[in-house]
Coordinates of C-alpha atoms and ligand atoms in Angstrom, one line a residue:
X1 CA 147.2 96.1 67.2
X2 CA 144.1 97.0 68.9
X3 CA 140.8 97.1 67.3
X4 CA 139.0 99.9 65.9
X5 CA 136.2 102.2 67.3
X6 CA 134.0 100.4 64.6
X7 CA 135.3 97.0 65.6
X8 CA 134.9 97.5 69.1
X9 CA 131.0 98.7 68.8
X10 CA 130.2 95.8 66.3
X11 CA 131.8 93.3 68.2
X12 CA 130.5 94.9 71.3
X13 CA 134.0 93.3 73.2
X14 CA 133.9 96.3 75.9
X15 CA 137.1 95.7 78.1
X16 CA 138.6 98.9 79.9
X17 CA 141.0 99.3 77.1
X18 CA 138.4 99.4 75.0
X19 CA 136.2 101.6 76.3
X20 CA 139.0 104.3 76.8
X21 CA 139.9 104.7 72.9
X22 CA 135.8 105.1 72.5
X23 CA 135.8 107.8 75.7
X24 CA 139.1 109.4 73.2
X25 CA 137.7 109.7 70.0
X26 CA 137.3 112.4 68.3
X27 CA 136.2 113.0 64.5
X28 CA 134.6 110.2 62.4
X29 CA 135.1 107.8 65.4
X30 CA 133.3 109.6 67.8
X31 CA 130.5 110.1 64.7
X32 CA 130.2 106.3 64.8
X33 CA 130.1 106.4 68.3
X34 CA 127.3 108.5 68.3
X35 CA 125.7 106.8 64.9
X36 CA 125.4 103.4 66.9
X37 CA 124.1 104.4 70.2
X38 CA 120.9 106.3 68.4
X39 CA 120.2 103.7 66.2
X40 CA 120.3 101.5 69.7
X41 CA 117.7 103.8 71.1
X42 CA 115.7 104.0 68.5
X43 CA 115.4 100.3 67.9
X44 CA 114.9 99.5 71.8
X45 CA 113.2 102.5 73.5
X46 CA 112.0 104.5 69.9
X47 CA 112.8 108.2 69.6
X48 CA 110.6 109.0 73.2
X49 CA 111.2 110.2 75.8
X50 CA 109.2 110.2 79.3
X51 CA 109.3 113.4 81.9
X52 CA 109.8 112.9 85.5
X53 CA 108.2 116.4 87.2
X54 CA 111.4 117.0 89.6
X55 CA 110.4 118.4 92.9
X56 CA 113.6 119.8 95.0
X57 CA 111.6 119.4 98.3
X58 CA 114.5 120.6 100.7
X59 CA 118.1 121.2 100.5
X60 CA 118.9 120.8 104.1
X61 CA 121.3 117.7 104.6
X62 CA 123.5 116.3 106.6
X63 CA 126.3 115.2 104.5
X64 CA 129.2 117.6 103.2
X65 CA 130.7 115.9 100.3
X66 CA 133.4 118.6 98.9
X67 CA 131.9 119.1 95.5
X68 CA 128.3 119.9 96.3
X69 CA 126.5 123.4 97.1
X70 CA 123.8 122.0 99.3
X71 CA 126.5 120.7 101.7
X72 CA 125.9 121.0 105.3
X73 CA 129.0 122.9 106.0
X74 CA 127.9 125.4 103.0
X75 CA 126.9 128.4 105.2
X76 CA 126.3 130.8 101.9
X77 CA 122.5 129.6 101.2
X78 CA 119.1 130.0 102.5
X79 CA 118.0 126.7 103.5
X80 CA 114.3 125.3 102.4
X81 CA 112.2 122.5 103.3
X82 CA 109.1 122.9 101.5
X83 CA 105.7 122.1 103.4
X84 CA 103.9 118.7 102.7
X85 CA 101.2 120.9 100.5
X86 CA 103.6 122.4 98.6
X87 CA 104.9 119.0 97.7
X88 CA 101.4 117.9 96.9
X89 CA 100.8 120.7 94.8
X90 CA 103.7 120.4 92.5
X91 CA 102.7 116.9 92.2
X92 CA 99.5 117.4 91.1
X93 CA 100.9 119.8 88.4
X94 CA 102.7 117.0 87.5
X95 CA 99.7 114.6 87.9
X96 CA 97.1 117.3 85.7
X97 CA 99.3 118.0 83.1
X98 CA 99.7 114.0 82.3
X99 CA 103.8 113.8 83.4
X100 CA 103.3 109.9 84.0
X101 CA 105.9 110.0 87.1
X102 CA 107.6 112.8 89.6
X103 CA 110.8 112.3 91.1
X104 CA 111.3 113.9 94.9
X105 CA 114.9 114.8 95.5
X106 CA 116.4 116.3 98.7
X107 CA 119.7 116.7 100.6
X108 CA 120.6 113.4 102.4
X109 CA 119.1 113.4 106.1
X110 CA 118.3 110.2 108.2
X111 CA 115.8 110.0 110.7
X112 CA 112.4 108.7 112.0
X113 CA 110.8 112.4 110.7
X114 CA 112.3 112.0 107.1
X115 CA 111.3 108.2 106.6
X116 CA 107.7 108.9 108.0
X117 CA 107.4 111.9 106.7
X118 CA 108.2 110.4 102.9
X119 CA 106.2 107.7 103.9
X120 CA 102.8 109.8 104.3
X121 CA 103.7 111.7 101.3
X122 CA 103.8 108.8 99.1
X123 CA 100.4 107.5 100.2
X124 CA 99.1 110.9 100.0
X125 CA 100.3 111.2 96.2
X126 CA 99.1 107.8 95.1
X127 CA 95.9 108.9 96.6
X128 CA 96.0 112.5 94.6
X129 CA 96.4 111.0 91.4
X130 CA 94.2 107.6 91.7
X131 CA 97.5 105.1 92.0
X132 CA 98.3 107.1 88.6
X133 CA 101.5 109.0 89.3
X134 CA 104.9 107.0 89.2
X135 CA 107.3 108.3 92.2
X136 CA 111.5 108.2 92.1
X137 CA 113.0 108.5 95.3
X138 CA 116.1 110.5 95.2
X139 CA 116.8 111.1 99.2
X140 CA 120.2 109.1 99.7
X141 CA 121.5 106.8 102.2
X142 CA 119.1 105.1 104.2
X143 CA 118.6 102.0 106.4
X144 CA 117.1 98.7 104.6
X145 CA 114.1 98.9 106.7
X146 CA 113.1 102.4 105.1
X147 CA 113.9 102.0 101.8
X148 CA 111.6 98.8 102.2
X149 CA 108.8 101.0 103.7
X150 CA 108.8 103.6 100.9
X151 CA 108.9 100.8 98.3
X152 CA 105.2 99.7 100.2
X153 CA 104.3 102.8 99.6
X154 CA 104.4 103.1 96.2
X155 CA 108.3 104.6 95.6
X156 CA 109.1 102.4 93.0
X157 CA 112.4 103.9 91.1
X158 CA 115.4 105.1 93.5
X159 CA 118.0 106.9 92.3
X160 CA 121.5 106.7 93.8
X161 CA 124.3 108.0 92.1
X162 CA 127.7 106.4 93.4
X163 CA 129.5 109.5 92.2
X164 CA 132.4 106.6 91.0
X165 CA 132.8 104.0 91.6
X166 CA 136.9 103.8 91.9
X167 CA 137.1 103.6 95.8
X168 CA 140.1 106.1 96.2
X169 CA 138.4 108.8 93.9
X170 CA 135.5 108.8 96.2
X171 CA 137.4 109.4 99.1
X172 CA 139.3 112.1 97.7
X173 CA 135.7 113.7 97.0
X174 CA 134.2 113.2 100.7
X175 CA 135.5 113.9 104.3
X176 CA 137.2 110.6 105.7
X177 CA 134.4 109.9 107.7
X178 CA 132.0 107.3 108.3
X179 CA 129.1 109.3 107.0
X180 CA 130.7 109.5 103.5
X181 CA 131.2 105.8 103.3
X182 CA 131.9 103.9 99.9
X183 CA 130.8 100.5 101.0
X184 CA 127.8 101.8 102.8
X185 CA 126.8 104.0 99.6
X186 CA 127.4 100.4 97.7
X187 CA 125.4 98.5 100.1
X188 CA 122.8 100.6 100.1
X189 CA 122.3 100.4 96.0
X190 CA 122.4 96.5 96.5
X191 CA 119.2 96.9 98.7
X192 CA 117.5 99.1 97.0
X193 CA 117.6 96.4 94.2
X194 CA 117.0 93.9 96.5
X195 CA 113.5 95.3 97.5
X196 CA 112.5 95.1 93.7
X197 CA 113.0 99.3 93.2
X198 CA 114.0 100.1 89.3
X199 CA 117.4 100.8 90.8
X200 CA 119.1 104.1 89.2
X201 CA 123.1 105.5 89.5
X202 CA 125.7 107.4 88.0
X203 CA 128.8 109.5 88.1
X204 CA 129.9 112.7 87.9
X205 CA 132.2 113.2 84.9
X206 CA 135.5 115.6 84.5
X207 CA 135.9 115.4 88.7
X208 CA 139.3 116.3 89.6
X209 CA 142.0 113.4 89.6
X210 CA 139.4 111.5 87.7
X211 CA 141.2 109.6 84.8
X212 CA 139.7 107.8 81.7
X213 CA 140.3 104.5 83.0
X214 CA 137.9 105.8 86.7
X215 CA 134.9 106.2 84.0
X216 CA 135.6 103.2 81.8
X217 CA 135.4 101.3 85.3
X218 CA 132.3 103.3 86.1
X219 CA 130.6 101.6 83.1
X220 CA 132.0 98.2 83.5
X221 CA 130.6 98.6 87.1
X222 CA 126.9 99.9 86.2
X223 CA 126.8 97.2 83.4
X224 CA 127.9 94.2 85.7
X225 CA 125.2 95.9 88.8
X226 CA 122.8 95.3 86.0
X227 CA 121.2 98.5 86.9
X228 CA 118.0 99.9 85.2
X229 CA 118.7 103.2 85.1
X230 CA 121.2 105.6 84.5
X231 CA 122.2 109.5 85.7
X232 CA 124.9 110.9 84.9
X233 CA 126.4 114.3 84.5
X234 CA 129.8 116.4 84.3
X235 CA 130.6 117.5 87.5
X236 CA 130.8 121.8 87.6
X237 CA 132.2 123.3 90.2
X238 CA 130.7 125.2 93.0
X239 CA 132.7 128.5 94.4
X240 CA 131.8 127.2 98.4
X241 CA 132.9 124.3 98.1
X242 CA 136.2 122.6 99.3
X243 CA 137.1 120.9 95.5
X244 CA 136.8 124.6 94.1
X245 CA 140.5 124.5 95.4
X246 CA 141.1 121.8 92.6
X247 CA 139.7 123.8 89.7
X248 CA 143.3 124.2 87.8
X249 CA 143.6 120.3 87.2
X250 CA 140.0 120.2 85.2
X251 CA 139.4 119.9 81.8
X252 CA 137.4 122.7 80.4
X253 CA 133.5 122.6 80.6
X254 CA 133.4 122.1 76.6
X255 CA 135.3 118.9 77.3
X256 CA 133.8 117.8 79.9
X257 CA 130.2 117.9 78.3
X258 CA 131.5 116.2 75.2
X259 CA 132.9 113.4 77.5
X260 CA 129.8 112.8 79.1
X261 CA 127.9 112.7 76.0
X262 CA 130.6 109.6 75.3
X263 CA 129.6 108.3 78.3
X264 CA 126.0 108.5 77.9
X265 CA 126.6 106.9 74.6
X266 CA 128.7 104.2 75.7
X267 CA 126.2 103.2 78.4
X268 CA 123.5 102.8 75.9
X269 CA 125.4 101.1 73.3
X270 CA 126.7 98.4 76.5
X271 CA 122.6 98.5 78.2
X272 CA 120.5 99.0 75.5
X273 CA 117.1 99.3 77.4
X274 CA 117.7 100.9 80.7
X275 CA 116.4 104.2 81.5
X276 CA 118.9 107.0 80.8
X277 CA 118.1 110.8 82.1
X278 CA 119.5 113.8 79.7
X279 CA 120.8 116.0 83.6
X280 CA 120.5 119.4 84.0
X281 CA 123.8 120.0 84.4
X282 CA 124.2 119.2 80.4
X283 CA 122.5 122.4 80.3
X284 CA 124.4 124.5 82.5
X285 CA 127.2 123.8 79.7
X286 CA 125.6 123.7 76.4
X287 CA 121.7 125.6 76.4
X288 CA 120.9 122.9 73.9
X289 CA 122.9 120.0 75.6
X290 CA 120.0 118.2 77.1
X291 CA 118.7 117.5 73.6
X292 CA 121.7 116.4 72.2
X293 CA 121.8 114.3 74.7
X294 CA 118.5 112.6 73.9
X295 CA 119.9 112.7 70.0
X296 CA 122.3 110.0 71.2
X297 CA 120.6 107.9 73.7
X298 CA 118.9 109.8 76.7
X299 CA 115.5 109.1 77.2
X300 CA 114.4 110.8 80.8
X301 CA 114.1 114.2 81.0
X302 CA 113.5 116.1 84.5
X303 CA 111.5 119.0 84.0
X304 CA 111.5 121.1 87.2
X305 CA 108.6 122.0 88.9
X306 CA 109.7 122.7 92.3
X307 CA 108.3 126.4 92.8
X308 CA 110.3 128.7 91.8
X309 CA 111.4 130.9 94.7
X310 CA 112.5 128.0 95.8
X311 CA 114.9 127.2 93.0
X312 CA 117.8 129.9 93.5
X313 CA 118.8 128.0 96.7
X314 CA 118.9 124.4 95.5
X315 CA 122.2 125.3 93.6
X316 CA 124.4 122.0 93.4
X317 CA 127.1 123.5 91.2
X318 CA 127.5 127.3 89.6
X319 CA 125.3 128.4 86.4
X320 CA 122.7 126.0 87.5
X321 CA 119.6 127.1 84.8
X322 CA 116.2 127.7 85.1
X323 CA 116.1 128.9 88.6
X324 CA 114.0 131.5 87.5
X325 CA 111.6 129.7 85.1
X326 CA 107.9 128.2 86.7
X327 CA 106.9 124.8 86.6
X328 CA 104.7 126.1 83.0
X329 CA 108.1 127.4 81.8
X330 CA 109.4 124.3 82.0
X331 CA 107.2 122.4 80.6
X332 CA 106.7 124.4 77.2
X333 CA 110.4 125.2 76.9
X334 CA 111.1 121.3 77.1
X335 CA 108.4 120.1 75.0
X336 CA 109.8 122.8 72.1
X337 CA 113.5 121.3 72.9
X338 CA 112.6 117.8 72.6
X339 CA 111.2 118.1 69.2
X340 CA 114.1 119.7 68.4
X341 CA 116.1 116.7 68.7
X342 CA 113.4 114.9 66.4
X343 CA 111.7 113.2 69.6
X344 CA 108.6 112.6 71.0
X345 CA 107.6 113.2 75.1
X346 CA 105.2 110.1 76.0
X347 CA 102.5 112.2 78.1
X348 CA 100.7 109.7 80.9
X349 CA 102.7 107.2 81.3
X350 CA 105.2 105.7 83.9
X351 CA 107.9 105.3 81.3
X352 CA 109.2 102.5 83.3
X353 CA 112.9 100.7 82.8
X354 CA 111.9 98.0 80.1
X355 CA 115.5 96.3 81.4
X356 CA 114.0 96.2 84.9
X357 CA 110.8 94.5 83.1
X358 CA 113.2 92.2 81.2
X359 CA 115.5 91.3 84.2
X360 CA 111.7 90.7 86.3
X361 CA 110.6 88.4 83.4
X362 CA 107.5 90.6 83.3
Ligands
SAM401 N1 121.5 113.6 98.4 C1 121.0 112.8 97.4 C2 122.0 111.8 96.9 O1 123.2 112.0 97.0 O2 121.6 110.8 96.3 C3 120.3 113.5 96.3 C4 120.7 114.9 96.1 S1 122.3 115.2 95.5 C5 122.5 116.9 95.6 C6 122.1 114.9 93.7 C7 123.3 114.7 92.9 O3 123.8 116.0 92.6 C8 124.5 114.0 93.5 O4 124.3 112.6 93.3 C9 125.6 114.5 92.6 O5 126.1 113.6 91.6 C10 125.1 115.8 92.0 N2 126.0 116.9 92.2 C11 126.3 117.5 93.4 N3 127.2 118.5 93.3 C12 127.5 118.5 91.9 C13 128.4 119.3 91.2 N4 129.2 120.2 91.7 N5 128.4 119.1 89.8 C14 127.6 118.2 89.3 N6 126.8 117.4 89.9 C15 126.7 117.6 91.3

């Protein structure tokens, strides 16, 4: 006989087996579940949580991965790029209103503009906010050489989701080509932590022909990495995109958020000090499913201040919220919902991965 949800989270023996009976529980297992991984926050991070001002510079890209609304071959939106003061601006909100970091997300595009581009901007933030401001990167694929650049100048957190991390889910999910490479996605996560960046991934959860045993692998994989931080969301479906043709296999959205609040769980109960971000999409689901989030072990939150006209046309995945809401919005909203789930925002500071701190011997 196997052993029980309780035995498995004392024990803390995580095999695959393991992992999916946790990811199937339901009733007083899934309680426990969710008893132990807030206890585990509280006693390593504390009930905090740290913002990360999230500025959705441009959704132009150059990759068309089949679940995604900013894809290139997506012909139904206005593409953005916003200008370098617009950027500055948004961080400075960030910087003035004492956010501790940004994060800059964009579609995925390579070339000597981008990197030099991204390059100025970092030195012109550090400059802005007197070295103050942290910076995630969140811009995709890139060579070794650039990543290294940023990292020089002052990017110090990177964000990469792997989307999963079984090899023959991800291809069903991108066009067989060699822009939508698993190794080179891989690779490119093993540099980043190469460099020294607090190295973020993730996955997207309820995906089409995804089974339990994909996302029990995906956290055997993000344990074994040793990664510092940790996004992950359910994946919702987009109406131009390719996978909207797969839409009768999912589970329905209910499900799909309470699996990833297993997930998120889970990975704090297996990494108990990384960083973990509560994702938007939580809240395209549930309007109260960031916080529960942070209830049982999130302790990022993304509030987003890219300006709002912006915001209608940086839509990864239907019912995406706030698009209408201004950087203020967001910030007040937030602040109310995180005292809802009894925690506190940490105003001013980096919020930094204490694992990467550990794994540095700092
Ligand atoms: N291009 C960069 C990259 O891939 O690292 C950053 C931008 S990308 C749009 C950010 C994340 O959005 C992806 O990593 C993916 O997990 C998520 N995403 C895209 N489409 C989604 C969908 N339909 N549902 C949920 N998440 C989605």
């Amino acid at each position: 006989m196997g052993l029980t949800i309780n035995e498995i989270l004392e024990s803390e023996i995580f095999t695959r087996e393991n992992i999916v009976s946790i990811l199937e529980s339901e009733g007083e297992d899934r309680t426990l579940l969710f008893k132990k991984s807030a206890e585990i926050k509280n006693k390593y991070i504390g009930n905090k949580v740290w913002f990360r001002g999230l500025i959705e510079f441009s959704n132009i890209c150059g990759k068309d991965c089949l679940y995604c609304g900013i894809r290139k071959g997506n012909k139904n939106l206005t593409r953005y790029n916003l200008s370098d003061d617009e950027i500055l601006a948004a961080a400075r909100f960030a910087y003035v209103n004492r956010y501790g970091s940004i994060a800059l997300q964009s579609g995925e595009l390579e070339s000597q503009f981008v990197a030099d581009r991204i390059e100025s901007l970092l030195h012109r933030i550090k400059d802005l906010s007197d070295g103050k401001l942290g910076v995630t990167l969140s811009v995709g694929e890139q060579e070794t050489e650039v990543y290294k650049r940023w990292f020089e100048a002052g990017a110090h957190r990177y964000l990469l989701r792997i989307e999963s991390t079984n090899q023959s889910l991800y291809n069903r999910i991108h066009p067989d080509d060699s822009k939508h490479d698993f190794k080179r996605r891989l690779d490119c996560l093993k540099s980043l932590q190469d460099i020294g960046y607090q190295t973020g991934t993730g996955v997207m959860i309820g995906l089409p022909f995804q089974t339990m045993d994909d996302l029990a692998g995906d956290l055997l994989f993000m344990k074994k990495f040793n990664i510092d931080m940790c996004g992950m969301g359910p994946y919702i479906e987009h109406a131009d995109t390719p996978l909207i043709e797969h839409s009768e296999k999912l589970m329905p959205l209910k499900e799909r958020f309470d699996l990833t609040l297993k997930m998120i769980a889970l990975i704090r109960v297996m990494m108990k000090d990384i960083n973990i971000v509560a994702a938007t999409a939580l809240q395209a689901i549930d309007p109260i499913g960031r916080e529960k989030a942070v209830k049982i072990g999130a302790n990022i939150l993304m509030p987003n201040i890219t300006p709002g006209k912006y915001r209608d046309s940086y839509k990864l995945y239907d019912n995406k919220p706030c698009t209408d809401d201004s950087a203020e919005d967001c910030q007040s909203c937030l602040e109310a919902r995180v005292s809802l789930a009894d925690a506190e925002v940490i105003y001013g500071e980096w919020g930094d991965s204490k694992h990467y701190s550990e794994r540095k011997g700092k």
